[in-house]
Each structure stands twice: as C-alpha cells, then as structure tokens.
mmCIF file of C-alpha atoms and ligand atoms in Angstrom:
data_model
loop_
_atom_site.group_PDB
_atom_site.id
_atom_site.type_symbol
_atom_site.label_atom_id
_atom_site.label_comp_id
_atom_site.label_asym_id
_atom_site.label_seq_id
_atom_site.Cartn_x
_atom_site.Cartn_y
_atom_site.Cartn_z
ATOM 1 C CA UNK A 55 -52.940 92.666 -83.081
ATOM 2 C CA UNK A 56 -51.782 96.182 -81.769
ATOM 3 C CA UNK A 57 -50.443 96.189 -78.324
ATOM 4 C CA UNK A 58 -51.865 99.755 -77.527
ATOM 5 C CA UNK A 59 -55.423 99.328 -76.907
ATOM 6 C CA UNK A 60 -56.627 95.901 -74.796
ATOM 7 C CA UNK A 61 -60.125 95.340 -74.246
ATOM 8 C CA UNK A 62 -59.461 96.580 -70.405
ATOM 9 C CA UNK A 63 -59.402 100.005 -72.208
ATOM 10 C CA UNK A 64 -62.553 99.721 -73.932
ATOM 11 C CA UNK A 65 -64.129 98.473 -70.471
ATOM 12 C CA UNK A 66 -63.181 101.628 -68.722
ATOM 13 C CA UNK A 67 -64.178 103.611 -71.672
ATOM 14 C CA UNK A 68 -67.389 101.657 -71.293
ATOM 15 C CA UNK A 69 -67.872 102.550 -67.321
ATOM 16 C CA UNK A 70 -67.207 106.820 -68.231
ATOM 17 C CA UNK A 71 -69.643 106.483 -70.792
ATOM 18 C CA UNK A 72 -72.378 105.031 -68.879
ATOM 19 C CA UNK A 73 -75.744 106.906 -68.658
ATOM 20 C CA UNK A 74 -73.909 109.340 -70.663
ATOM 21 C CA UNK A 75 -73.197 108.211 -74.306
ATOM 22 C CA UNK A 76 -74.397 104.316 -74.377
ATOM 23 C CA UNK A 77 -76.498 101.932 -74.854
ATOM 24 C CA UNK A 78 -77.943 102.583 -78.092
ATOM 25 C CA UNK A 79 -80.959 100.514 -79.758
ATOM 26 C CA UNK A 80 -79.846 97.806 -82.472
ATOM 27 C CA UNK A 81 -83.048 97.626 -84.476
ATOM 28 C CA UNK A 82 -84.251 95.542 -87.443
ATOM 29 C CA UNK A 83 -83.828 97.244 -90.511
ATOM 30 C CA UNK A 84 -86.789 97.109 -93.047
ATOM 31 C CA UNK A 85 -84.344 96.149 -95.877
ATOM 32 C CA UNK A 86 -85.482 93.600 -97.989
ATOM 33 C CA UNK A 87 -81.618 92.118 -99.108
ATOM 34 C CA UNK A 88 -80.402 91.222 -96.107
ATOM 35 C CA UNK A 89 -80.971 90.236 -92.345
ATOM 36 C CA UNK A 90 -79.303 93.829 -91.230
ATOM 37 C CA UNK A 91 -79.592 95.077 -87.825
ATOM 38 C CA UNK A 92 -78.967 99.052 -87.820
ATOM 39 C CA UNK A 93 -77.166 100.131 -84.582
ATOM 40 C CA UNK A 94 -78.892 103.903 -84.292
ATOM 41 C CA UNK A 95 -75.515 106.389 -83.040
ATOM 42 C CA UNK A 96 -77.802 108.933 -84.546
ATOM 43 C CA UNK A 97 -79.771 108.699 -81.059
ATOM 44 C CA UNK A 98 -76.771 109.845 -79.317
ATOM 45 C CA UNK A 99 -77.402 113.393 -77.366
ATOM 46 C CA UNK A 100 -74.941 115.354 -80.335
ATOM 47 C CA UNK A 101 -76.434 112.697 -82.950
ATOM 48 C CA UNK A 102 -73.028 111.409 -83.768
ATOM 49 C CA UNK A 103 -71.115 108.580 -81.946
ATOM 50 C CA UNK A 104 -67.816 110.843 -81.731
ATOM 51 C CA UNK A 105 -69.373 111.445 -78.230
ATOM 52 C CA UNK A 106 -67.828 108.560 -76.776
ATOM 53 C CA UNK A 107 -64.573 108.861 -77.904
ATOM 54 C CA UNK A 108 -64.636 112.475 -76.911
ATOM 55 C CA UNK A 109 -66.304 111.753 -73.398
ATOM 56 C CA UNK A 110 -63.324 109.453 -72.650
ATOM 57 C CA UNK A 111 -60.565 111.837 -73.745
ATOM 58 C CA UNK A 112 -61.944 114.950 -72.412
ATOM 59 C CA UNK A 113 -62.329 113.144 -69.028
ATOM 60 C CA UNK A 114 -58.677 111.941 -68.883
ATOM 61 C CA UNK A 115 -57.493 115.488 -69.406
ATOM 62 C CA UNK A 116 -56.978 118.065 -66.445
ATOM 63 C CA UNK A 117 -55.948 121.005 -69.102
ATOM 64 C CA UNK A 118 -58.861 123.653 -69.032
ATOM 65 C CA UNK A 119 -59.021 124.073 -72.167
ATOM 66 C CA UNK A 120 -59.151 121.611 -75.623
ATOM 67 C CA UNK A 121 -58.759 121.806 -78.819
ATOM 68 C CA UNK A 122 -59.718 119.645 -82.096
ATOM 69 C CA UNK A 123 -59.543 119.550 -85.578
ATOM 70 C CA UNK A 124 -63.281 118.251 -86.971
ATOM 71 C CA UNK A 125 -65.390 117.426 -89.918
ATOM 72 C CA UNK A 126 -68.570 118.862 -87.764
ATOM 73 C CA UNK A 127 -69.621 115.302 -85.262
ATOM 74 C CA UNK A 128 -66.392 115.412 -83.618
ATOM 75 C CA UNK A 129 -66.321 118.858 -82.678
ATOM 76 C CA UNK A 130 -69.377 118.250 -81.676
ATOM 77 C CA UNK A 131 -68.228 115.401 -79.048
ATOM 78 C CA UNK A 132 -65.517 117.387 -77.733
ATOM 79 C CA UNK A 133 -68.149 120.766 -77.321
ATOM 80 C CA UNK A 134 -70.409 118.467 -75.542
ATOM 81 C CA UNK A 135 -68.024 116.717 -73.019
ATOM 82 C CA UNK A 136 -65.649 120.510 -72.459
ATOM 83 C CA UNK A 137 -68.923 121.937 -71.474
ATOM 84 C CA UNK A 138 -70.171 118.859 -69.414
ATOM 85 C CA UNK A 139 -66.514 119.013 -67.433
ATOM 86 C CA UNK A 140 -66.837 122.723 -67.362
ATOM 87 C CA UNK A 141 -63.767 123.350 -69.680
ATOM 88 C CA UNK A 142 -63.420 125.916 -72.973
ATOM 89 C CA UNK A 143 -63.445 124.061 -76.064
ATOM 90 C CA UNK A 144 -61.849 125.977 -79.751
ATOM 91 C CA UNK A 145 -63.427 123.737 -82.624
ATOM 92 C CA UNK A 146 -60.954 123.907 -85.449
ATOM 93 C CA UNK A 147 -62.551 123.564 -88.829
ATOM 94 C CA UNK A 148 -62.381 123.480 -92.512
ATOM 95 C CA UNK A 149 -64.723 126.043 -95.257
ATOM 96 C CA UNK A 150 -65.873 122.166 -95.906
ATOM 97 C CA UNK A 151 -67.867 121.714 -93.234
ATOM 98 C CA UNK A 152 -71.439 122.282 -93.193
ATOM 99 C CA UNK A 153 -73.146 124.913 -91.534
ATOM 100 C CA UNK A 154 -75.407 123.092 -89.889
ATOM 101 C CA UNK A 155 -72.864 121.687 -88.317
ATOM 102 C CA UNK A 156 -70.909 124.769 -87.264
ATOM 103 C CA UNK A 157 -73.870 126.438 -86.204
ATOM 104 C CA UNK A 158 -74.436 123.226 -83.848
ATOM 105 C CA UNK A 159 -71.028 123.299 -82.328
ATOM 106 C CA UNK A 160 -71.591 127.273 -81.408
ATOM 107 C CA UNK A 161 -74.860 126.185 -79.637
ATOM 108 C CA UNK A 162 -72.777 124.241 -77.194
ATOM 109 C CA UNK A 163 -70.594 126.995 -76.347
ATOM 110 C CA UNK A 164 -67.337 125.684 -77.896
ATOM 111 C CA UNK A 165 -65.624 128.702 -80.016
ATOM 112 C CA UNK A 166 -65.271 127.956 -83.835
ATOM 113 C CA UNK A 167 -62.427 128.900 -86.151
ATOM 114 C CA UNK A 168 -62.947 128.328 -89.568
ATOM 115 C CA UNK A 169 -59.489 128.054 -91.435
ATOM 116 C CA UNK A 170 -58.700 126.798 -95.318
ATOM 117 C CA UNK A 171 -60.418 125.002 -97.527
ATOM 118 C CA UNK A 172 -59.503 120.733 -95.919
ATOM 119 C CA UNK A 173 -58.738 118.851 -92.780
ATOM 120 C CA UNK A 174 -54.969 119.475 -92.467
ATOM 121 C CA UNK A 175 -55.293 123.526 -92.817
ATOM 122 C CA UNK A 176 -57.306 122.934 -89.528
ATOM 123 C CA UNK A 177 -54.954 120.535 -88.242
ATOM 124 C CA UNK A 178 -52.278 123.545 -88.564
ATOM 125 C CA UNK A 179 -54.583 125.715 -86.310
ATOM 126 C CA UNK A 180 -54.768 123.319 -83.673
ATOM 127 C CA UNK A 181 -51.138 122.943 -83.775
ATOM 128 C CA UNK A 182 -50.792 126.415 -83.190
ATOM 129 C CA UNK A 183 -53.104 126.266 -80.607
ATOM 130 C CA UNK A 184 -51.216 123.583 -78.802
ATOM 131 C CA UNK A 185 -47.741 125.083 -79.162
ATOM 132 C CA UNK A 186 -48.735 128.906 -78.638
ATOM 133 C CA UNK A 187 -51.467 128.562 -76.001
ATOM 134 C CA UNK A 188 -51.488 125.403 -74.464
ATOM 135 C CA UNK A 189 -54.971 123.743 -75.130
ATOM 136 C CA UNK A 190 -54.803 119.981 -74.976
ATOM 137 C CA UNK A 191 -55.654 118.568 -78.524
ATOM 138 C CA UNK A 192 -58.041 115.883 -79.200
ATOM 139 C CA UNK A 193 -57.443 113.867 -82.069
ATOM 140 C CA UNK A 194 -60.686 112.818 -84.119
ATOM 141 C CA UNK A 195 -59.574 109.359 -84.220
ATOM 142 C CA UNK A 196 -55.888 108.837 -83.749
ATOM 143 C CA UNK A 197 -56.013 108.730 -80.116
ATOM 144 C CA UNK A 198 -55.841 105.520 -77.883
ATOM 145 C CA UNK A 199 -58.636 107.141 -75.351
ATOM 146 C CA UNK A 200 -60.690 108.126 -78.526
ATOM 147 C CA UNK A 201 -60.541 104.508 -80.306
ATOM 148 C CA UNK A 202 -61.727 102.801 -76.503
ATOM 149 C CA UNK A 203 -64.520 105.330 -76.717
ATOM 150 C CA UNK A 204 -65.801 104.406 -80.295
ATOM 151 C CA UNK A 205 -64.776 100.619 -79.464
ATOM 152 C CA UNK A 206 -67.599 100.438 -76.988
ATOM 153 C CA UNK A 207 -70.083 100.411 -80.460
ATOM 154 C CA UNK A 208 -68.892 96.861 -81.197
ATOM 155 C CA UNK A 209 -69.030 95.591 -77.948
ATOM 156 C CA UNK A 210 -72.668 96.750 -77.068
ATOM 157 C CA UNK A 211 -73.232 95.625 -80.752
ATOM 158 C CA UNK A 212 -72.141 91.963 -80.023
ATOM 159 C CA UNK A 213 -73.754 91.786 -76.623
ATOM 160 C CA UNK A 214 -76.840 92.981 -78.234
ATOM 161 C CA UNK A 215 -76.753 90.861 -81.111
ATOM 162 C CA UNK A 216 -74.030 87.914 -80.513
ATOM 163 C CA UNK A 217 -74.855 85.640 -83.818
ATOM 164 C CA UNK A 218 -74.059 89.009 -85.990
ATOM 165 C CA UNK A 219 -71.536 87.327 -88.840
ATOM 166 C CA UNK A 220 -70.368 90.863 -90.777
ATOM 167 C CA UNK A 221 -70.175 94.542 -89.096
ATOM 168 C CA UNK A 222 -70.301 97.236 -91.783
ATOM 169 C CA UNK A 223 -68.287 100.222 -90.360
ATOM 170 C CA UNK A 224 -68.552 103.633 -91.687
ATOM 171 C CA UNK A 225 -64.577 104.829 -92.183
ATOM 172 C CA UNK A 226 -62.766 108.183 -92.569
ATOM 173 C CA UNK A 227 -59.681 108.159 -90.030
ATOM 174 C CA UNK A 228 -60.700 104.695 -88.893
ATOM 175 C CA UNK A 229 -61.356 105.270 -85.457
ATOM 176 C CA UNK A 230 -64.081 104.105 -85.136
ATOM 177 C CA UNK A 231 -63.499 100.927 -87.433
ATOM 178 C CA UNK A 232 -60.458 100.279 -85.451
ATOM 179 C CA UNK A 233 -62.328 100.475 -82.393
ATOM 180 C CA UNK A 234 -65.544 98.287 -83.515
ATOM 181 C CA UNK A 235 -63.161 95.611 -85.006
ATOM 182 C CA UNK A 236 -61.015 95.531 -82.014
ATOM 183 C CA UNK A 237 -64.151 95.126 -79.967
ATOM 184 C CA UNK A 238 -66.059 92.695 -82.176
ATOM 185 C CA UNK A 239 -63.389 90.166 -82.789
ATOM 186 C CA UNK A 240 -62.986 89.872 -79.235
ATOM 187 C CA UNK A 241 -66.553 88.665 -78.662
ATOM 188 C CA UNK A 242 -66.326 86.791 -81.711
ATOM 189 C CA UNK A 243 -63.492 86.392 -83.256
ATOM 190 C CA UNK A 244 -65.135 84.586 -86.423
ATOM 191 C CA UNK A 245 -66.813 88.032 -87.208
ATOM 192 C CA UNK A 246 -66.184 90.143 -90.306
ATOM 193 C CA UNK A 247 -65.796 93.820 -89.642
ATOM 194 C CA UNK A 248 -65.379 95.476 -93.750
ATOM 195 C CA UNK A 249 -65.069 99.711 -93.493
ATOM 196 C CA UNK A 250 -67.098 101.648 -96.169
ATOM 197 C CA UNK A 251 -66.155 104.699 -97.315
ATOM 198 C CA UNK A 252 -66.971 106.664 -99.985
ATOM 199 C CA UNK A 253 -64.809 106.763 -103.625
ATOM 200 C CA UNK A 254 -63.720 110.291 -103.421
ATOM 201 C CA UNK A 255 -61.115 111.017 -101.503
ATOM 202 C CA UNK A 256 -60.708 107.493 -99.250
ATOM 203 C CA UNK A 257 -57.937 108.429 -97.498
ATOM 204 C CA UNK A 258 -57.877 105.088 -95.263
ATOM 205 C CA UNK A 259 -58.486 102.761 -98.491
ATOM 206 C CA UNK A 260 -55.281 104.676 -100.411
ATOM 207 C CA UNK A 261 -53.416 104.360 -97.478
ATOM 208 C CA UNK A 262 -54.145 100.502 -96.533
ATOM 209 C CA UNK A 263 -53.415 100.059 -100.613
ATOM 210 C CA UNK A 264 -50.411 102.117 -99.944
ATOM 211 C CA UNK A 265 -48.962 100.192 -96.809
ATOM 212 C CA UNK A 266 -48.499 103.973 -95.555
ATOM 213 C CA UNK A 267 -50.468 107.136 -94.930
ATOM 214 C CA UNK A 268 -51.275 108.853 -97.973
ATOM 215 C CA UNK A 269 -52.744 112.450 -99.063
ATOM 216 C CA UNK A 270 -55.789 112.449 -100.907
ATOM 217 C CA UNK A 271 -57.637 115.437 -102.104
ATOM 218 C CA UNK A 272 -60.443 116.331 -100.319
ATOM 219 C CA UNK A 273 -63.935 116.972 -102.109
ATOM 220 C CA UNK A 274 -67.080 118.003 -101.390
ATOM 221 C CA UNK A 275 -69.458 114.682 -101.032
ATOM 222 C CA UNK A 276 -72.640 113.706 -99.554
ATOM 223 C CA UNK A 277 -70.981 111.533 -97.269
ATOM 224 C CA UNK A 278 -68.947 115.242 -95.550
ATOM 225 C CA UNK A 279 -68.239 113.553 -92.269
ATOM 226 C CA UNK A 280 -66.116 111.263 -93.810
ATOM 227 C CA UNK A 281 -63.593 113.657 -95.451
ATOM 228 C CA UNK A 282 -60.135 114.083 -94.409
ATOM 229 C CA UNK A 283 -56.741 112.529 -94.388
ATOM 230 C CA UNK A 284 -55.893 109.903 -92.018
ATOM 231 C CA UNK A 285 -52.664 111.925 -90.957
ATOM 232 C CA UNK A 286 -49.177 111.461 -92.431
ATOM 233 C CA UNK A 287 -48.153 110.875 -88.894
ATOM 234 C CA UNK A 288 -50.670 108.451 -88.066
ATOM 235 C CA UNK A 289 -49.638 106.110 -85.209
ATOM 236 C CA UNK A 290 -52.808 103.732 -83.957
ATOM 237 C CA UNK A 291 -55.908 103.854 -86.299
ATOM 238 C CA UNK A 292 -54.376 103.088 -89.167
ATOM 239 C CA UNK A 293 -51.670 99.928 -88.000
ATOM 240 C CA UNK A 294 -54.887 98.866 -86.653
ATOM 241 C CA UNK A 295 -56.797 99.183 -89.587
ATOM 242 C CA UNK A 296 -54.777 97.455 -91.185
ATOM 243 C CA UNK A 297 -54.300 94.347 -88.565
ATOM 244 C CA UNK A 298 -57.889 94.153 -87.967
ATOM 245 C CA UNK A 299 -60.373 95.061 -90.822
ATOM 246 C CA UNK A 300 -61.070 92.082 -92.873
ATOM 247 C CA UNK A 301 -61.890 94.559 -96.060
ATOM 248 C CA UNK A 302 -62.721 98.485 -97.490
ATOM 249 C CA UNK A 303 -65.397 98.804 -100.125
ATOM 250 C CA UNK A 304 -65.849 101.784 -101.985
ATOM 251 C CA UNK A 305 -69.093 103.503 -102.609
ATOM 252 C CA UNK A 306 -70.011 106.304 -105.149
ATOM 253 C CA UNK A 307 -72.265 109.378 -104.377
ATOM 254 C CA UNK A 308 -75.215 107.832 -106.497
ATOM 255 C CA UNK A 309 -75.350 105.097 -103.923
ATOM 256 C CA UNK A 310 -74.958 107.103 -101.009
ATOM 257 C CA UNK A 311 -78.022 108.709 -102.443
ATOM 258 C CA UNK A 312 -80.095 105.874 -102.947
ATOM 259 C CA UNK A 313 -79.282 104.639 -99.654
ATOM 260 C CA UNK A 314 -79.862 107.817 -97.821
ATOM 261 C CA UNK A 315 -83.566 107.595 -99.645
ATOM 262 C CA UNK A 316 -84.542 103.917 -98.547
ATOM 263 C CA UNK A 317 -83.473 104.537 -95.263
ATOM 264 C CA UNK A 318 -85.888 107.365 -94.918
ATOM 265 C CA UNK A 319 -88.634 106.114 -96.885
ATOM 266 C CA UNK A 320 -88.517 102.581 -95.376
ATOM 267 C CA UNK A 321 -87.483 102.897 -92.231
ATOM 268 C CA UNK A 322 -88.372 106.418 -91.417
ATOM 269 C CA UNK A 323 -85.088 107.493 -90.311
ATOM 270 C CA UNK A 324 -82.742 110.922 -91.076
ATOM 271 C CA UNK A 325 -78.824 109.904 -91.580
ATOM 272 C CA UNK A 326 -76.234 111.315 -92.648
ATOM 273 C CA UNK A 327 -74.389 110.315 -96.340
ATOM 274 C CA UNK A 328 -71.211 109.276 -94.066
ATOM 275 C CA UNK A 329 -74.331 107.163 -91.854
ATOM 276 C CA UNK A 330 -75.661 104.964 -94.896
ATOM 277 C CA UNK A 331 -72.734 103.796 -97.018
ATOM 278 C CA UNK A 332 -72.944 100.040 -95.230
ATOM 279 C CA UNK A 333 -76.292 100.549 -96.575
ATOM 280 C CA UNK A 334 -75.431 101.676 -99.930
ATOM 281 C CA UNK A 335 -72.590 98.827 -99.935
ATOM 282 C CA UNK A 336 -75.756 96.201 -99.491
ATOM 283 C CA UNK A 337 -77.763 97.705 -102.130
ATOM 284 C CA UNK A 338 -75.460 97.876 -104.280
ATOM 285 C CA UNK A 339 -74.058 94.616 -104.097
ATOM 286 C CA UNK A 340 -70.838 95.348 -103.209
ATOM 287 C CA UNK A 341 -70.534 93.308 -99.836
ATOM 288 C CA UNK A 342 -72.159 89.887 -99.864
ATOM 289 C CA UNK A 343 -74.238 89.012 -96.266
ATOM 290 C CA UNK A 344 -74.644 85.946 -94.935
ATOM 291 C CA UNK A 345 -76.319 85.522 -91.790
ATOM 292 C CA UNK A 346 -77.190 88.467 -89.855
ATOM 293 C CA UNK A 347 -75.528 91.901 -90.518
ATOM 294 C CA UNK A 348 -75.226 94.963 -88.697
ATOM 295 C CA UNK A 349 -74.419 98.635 -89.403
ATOM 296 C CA UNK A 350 -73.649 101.641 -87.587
ATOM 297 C CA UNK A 351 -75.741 104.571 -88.333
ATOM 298 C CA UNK A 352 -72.695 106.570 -87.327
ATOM 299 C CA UNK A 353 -74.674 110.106 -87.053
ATOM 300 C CA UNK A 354 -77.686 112.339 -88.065
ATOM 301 C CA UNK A 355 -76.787 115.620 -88.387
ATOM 302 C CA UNK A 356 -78.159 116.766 -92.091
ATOM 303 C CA UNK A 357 -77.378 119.654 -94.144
ATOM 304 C CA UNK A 358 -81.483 119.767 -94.061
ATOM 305 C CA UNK A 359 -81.784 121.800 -97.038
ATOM 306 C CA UNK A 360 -79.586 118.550 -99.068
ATOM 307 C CA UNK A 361 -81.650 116.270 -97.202
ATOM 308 C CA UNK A 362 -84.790 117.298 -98.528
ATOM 309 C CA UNK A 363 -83.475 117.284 -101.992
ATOM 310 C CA UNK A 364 -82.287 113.730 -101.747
ATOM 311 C CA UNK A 365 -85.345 112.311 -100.259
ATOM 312 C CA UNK A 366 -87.903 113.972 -102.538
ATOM 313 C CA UNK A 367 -85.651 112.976 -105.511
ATOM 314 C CA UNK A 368 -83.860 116.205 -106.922
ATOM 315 C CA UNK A 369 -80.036 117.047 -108.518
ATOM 316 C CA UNK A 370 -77.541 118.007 -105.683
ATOM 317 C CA UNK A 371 -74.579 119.882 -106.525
ATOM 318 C CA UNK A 372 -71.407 118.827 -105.027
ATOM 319 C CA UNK A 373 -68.807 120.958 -106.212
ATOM 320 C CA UNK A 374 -68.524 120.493 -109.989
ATOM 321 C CA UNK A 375 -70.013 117.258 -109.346
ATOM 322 C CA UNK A 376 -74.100 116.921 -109.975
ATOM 323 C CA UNK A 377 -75.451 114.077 -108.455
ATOM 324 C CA UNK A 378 -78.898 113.443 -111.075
ATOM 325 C CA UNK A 379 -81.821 113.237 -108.857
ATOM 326 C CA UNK A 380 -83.658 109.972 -108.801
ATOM 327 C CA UNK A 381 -87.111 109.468 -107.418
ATOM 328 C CA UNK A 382 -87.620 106.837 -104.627
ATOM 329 C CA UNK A 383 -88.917 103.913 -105.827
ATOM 330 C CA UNK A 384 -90.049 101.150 -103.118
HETATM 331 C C1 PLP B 633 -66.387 110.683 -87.916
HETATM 332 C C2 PLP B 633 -67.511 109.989 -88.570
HETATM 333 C C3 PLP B 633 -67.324 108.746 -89.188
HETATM 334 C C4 PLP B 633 -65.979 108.078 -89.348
HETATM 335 O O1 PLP B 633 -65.272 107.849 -88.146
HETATM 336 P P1 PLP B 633 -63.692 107.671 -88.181
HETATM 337 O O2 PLP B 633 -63.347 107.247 -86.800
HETATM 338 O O3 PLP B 633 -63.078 108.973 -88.564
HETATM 339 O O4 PLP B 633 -63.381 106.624 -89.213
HETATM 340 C C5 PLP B 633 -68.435 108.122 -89.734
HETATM 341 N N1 PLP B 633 -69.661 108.698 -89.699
HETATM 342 C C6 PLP B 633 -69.878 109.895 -89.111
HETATM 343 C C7 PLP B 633 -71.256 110.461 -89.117
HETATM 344 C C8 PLP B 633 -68.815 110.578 -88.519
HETATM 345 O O5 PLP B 633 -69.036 111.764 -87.953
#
C-alpha cells in the first residue's frame, strides 16, 4: 500500500466536497447479465467526476491563477472550481479533444489553448505556463489532492452499497482507479476493484505490463476521455495502480459501441464511450460478476452529433478507423 494518500485524506476531500460535488445516486442498472449497480458521475454539475478531484486541489491552492493539461472533463473540473474560488483558469488542450467539450470549458470562463495533436504537446504548454508565468498546475490525475478527490467515489459507493463484491473503474491516468480502490478496499477489503480501458492506446495497461511508464500513441476513439499517457514521470497513480487494482481488461471500440447503445436504450441514460467500458467489459464477457457489481458512469459529456449515430445504429469514423454501425437490438 502507498504511504502518500491515507483514508484521512479522502475524508477531508470528502468534507470540501460536500454540497458541492457528492453524493451521487447508485442506481440499479436494467442489465440483464449481472446484478450491476451504476454509480451516475454523469449527474455531477460539469457531468464528469473530475470535479472532485479538481474542487480539492483548486481549494488547497492560494495561486490566482491555474493551469491544466485535459482530455475535455478535467478542464472542465478545474474551470468550474477557478471560477467558484474566483481564480483565472488556462485549459491546456490537445486538436483531440472534442468540441463539445472545448466549447463547454469556454462557457465557464476558463481560457483555452489548443496546442498539437496528444496529451503531452499540452503537457509542454502547461509547463511553460508554470515556469514562464507562474500559474499553479493541476495534474489530471497524478496529484495526491486530485486522487482524495476521485477516492471519495468508492467510499460513497461502499457506504451506499456495502455487499458490492467487484468495482469496475473506468481508467486513463488512473486517478480515479487509484482513488476508488484505495477507498473501496478500505471498507472492504475483500472487494475487487478491475480498471477498463479501452485497446487503443492503454497507456496504464502498457505501463502496469511494463513495470514502468510507457508512451503509447494516442488515437482517436469513442472512449476520448480516456486518451493520454500516464506521464513518464509519474509518481502516485500509477505505484498505486499497480499496488491496488486487482486487474485491467481491455475493450475494443465495437463494444464501447454496443454498450453506449444498451445503456441508452435500456436504461435511458447519455454516457460517454470512456463512461460505459465496465459496461462493455460485462457484455462482452470479459469480467466475470459474482454477487453484486458496480460501475462508475465516470461522465456525460457527448460529442452529440457521434451520439446520435451510435444510438440510432450508424458507421462512425474514428480516424482511419470505421466503427460498422449496428442496430440496437433488445
Ligand atoms: C478522466 C476520465 C476518466 C479516467 O480517469 P483517470 O483518473 O484519468 O483514470 C474516465 N472517464 C471519464 C469520463 C473521464 O473524464
């Protein structure tokens, strides 16, 4: 176990987040497989979890002004909590992300810089940002404050829901998994907490197969939020990773598909691809559940226009990558 977050972190992560960024409802999912509880982050203010981890690190900073490098929710979370503490926020982003997700972060007020085509070209801008002008950077998921934040999702999920058996964590730079397993294993330690991530471009999975950070490449996917590296400098989410996850399964864009369409169609909810891979990891088989499981719908903030395409069944385009269209079928 690491020695750098304790459970008296995530507690006073717990008591800045209140009335803010908590509480969430754990509901019964619809899904015929499984006894899966779906813990709905996508009912967070931003409609992303990142605000927690954000709320807590923005709050232990007196700079006036932050800085962040972000697949779209995380800028997001630090937009939200700069403008709730009354400090300027510069959102540091890839040609990757979204628009809908850029456009999002504007709406808050934060300032947007667009620069290079993956997660590390805008990790060089915040860098510069840092060094030349003095903003305080907040890491996506590297950052002690940041894990406490996202580690309060496992503990309201096992006071909610003590008898869950397996957690199903969405994973890019594992701060949240690190967080939620942390969390979890501390109300129970006989839970299983597994990360999913998606095939292309699993930066955490490489690395954990690795026993060190690794590069991948990074490719468009349905699943955008969870692109990235995991930092070739990491120093917390990955050790803990790697101490605390009991497992990473892989899932391909065809499942991320399907599972984006049942959870609409069945139980009438919008995710995100980087929301719905425990989901696809059920229906496809790929994790086995016994007793009751949960899942984090980590975040709802669609590219609409690719939304609509998945649900009603059509091709998507990623790249030079065509998902083939599929109609729902109950
Ligand atoms: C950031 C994000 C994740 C992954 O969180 P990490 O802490 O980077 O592993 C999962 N889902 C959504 C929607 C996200 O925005």
């Amino acid at each position: 176990m690491t020695g750098t977050i304790s459970m008296a972190d995530v507690e006073a992560a717990a008591r800045t987040l209140r009335g803010r960024a908590d509480s969430t409802p754990l509901v019964p999912s619809l899904f015929p497989g499984a006894d899966l509880w779906l813990k709905l982050e996508i009912c967070q203010p931003i409609g992303a979890f990142k605000l927690r981890g954000a709320l807590n690190a923005v709050a232990a900073t007196d700079a006036p002004a932050v800085t962040c490098c972000s697949t779209g929710n995380h800028g997001r979370g630090v937009a939200w909590a700069a403008r709730a503490a009354g400090k300027r926020a510069v959102i540091c982003m890839s040609a990757l992300v979204p628009q809908a997700k850029v456009d999002g972060i504007r709406a808050l007020g934060a300032e947007v810089r667009i620069t290079g085509r993956s997660q590390d070209d805008a990790q060089a801008e915040v860098e510069r940002l840092v060094a030349e002008e003095g903003l305080a950077e907040i890491s996506p998921f590297d950052d002690p404050l940041v894990i406490a934040g996202q580690a309060t999702v496992g503990a309201e999920m096992m006071a909610q829901k003590p008898d869950l058996r397996t957690i199903l964590v969405p994973l890019s730079g594992g701060g949240l998994a690190a967080g939620v397993a942390l969390a979890a294993k501390a109300a129970d330690p006989a839970v299983r907490v597994i990360g999913v991530t998606m095939d292309r471009g699993a930066a955490m999975h490489d690395s954990l197969r690795a026993g060190q950070p690794v590069a991948v490449e990074e490719v468009p996917s349905l699943a955008d939020s969870l692109g990235g590296g995991i930092g070739m400098r990491n120093r917390l989410s990955f050790p803990m990773c790697r101490d605390l996850l009991d497992d990473v399964v892989l899932v391909s864009e065809g499942e991320i598909y399907a599972a984006m369409q049942a959870l609409f169609h069945r139980d009438g909810l919008v995710a995100e691809g980087g929301s719905v891979v425990g989901l696809a990891a059920l229906m496809a088989g790929k994790v086995v559940a016994e007793g009751p499981v949960g899942t984090i719908l980590t975040g709802r903030n669609v590219d609409m226009a690719q939304f609509t395409r998945v649900v009603t069944g059509q091709d998507v385009q990623l790249g030079d990558v065509t998902v083939t269209g599929v109609p729902y079928a109950a």
